GROMACS .gro file of C-alpha atoms in nm:
model
  123
    1GLN     CA    1   1.896   1.406   3.276
    2VAL     CA    2   1.673   1.712   3.266
    3GLN     CA    3   1.834   2.025   3.411
    4LEU     CA    4   1.638   2.329   3.524
    5VAL     CA    5   1.794   2.669   3.595
    6GLU     CA    6   1.593   2.952   3.745
    7SER     CA    7   1.674   3.321   3.708
    8GLY     CA    8   1.522   3.665   3.743
    9GLY     CA    9   1.473   3.689   4.117
   10GLY     CA   10   1.555   4.003   4.310
   11LEU     CA   11   1.452   4.262   4.567
   12VAL     CA   12   1.137   4.460   4.489
   13GLN     CA   13   0.885   4.672   4.674
   14ALA     CA   14   0.529   4.576   4.756
   15GLY     CA   15   0.307   4.637   4.456
   16ASP     CA   16   0.586   4.586   4.204
   17SER     CA   17   0.604   4.323   3.929
   18LEU     CA   18   0.874   4.068   3.855
   19ARG     CA   19   0.916   3.784   3.609
   20VAL     CA   20   1.120   3.477   3.694
   21SER     CA   21   1.234   3.228   3.432
   22CYS     CA   22   1.331   2.862   3.421
   23ALA     CA   23   1.558   2.741   3.140
   24VAL     CA   24   1.522   2.373   3.060
   25SER     CA   25   1.808   2.164   2.923
   26GLU     CA   26   1.615   1.969   2.665
   27ARG     CA   27   1.302   1.986   2.461
   28ILE     CA   28   1.053   1.861   2.714
   29PHE     CA   29   0.751   2.068   2.632
   30GLY     CA   30   0.462   1.848   2.537
   31SER     CA   31   0.604   1.562   2.741
   32TYR     CA   32   0.640   1.725   3.082
   33ALA     CA   33   0.409   1.922   3.303
   34MET     CA   34   0.589   2.215   3.465
   35ALA     CA   35   0.533   2.392   3.794
   36TRP     CA   36   0.655   2.661   4.028
   37PHE     CA   37   0.692   2.605   4.401
   38ARG     CA   38   0.825   2.839   4.669
   39LEU     CA   39   0.995   2.804   5.004
   40ALA     CA   40   0.966   3.081   5.259
   41SER     CA   41   1.164   3.101   5.579
   42GLY     CA   42   1.008   2.882   5.847
   43LYS     CA   43   0.758   2.724   5.610
   44GLU     CA   44   0.733   2.414   5.396
   45ARG     CA   45   0.780   2.427   5.021
   46GLU     CA   46   0.442   2.514   4.872
   47PHE     CA   47   0.281   2.487   4.533
   48VAL     CA   48   0.239   2.812   4.339
   49ALA     CA   49   0.136   2.729   3.981
   50THR     CA   50   0.145   2.456   3.721
   51ILE     CA   51   0.098   2.435   3.346
   52THR     CA   52   0.021   2.139   3.123
   53GLY     CA   53   0.263   1.994   2.870
   54THR     CA   54   0.067   2.151   2.587
   55GLY     CA   55   0.043   2.485   2.766
   56THR     CA   56  -0.332   2.494   2.730
   57ASN     CA   57  -0.420   2.481   3.098
   58ALA     CA   58  -0.273   2.640   3.409
   59TYR     CA   59  -0.363   2.615   3.776
   60TYR     CA   60  -0.273   2.832   4.073
   61THR     CA   61  -0.280   2.829   4.448
   62ASP     CA   62  -0.550   3.059   4.583
   63SER     CA   63  -0.314   3.318   4.728
   64VAL     CA   64  -0.169   3.409   4.385
   65LYS     CA   65  -0.476   3.381   4.162
   66GLY     CA   66  -0.529   3.699   3.965
   67ARG     CA   67  -0.174   3.820   4.039
   68PHE     CA   68   0.059   3.551   3.897
   69THR     CA   69   0.064   3.401   3.548
   70VAL     CA   70   0.258   3.091   3.445
   71SER     CA   71   0.354   3.049   3.079
   72ARG     CA   72   0.599   2.864   2.859
   73ASP     CA   73   0.792   2.938   2.540
   74ASP     CA   74   0.843   2.622   2.337
   75ARG     CA   75   1.101   2.784   2.108
   76LYS     CA   76   1.321   2.882   2.400
   77ASN     CA   77   1.257   2.579   2.626
   78THR     CA   78   1.172   2.826   2.899
   79LEU     CA   79   0.907   2.845   3.170
   80TYR     CA   80   0.801   3.181   3.314
   81LEU     CA   81   0.619   3.311   3.618
   82GLN     CA   82   0.494   3.667   3.585
   83MET     CA   83   0.425   3.808   3.929
   84ASN     CA   84   0.223   4.128   3.968
   85SER     CA   85   0.106   4.318   4.275
   86LEU     CA   86   0.373   4.150   4.483
   87GLU     CA   87   0.325   4.133   4.858
   88PRO     CA   88   0.575   4.078   5.140
   89ASP     CA   89   0.421   3.731   5.193
   90ASP     CA   90   0.543   3.640   4.844
   91THR     CA   91   0.902   3.656   4.971
   92ALA     CA   92   1.055   3.311   4.913
   93MET     CA   93   1.296   3.102   4.710
   94TYR     CA   94   1.113   3.011   4.390
   95TYR     CA   95   1.177   2.671   4.230
   96CYS     CA   96   1.067   2.528   3.898
   97ALA     CA   97   0.995   2.158   3.861
   98ALA     CA   98   0.908   1.910   3.588
   99LYS     CA   99   0.725   1.578   3.574
  100HIS     CA  100   0.603   1.334   3.315
  101GLY     CA  101   0.233   1.325   3.247
  102GLU     CA  102  -0.040   1.529   3.407
  103THR     CA  103   0.003   1.839   3.618
  104SER     CA  104  -0.002   1.817   3.994
  105SER     CA  105   0.021   2.044   4.296
  106LEU     CA  106   0.205   1.776   4.495
  107ARG     CA  107   0.577   1.838   4.515
  108ARG     CA  108   0.658   1.469   4.573
  109GLN     CA  109   0.533   1.391   4.223
  110TYR     CA  110   0.787   1.612   4.050
  111GLU     CA  111   1.098   1.438   3.923
  112TYR     CA  112   1.326   1.729   3.835
  113TRP     CA  113   1.401   2.047   4.024
  114GLY     CA  114   1.605   2.361   3.979
  115ARG     CA  115   1.811   2.525   4.253
  116GLY     CA  116   1.584   2.823   4.293
  117THR     CA  117   1.588   3.200   4.258
  118GLN     CA  118   1.526   3.433   4.554
  119VAL     CA  119   1.241   3.683   4.546
  120THR     CA  120   1.227   3.937   4.827
  121VAL     CA  121   0.940   4.184   4.858
  122SER     CA  122   0.986   4.477   5.095
  123SER     CA  123   0.692   4.655   5.254
   0.00000   0.00000   0.00000
């Protein structure tokens, strides 16, 4: 069973940067595509970013392009989301997820989920 544990969330001001991490329980890189989703109050869980198993390609939702960067460290079995120029609309619980095969922006295709880390951006 793959276990995912997010960390690094917190309270920041608009314009600040923050990096959240996702520790993975086993060596899945190369076999699993990884992604970040977020859930804001009153909204559905939405796709943020995904990265291929090899780490060579990454894809983002339009609202974070140019501000967020997803990456992975194979040695540490860790997924990252670097968030710059944060905005109050980025306030949400951030979840990492894993799936076999190709990347996807569809949450129903992801097999494993963490419990989330809260990011709050004040104006």
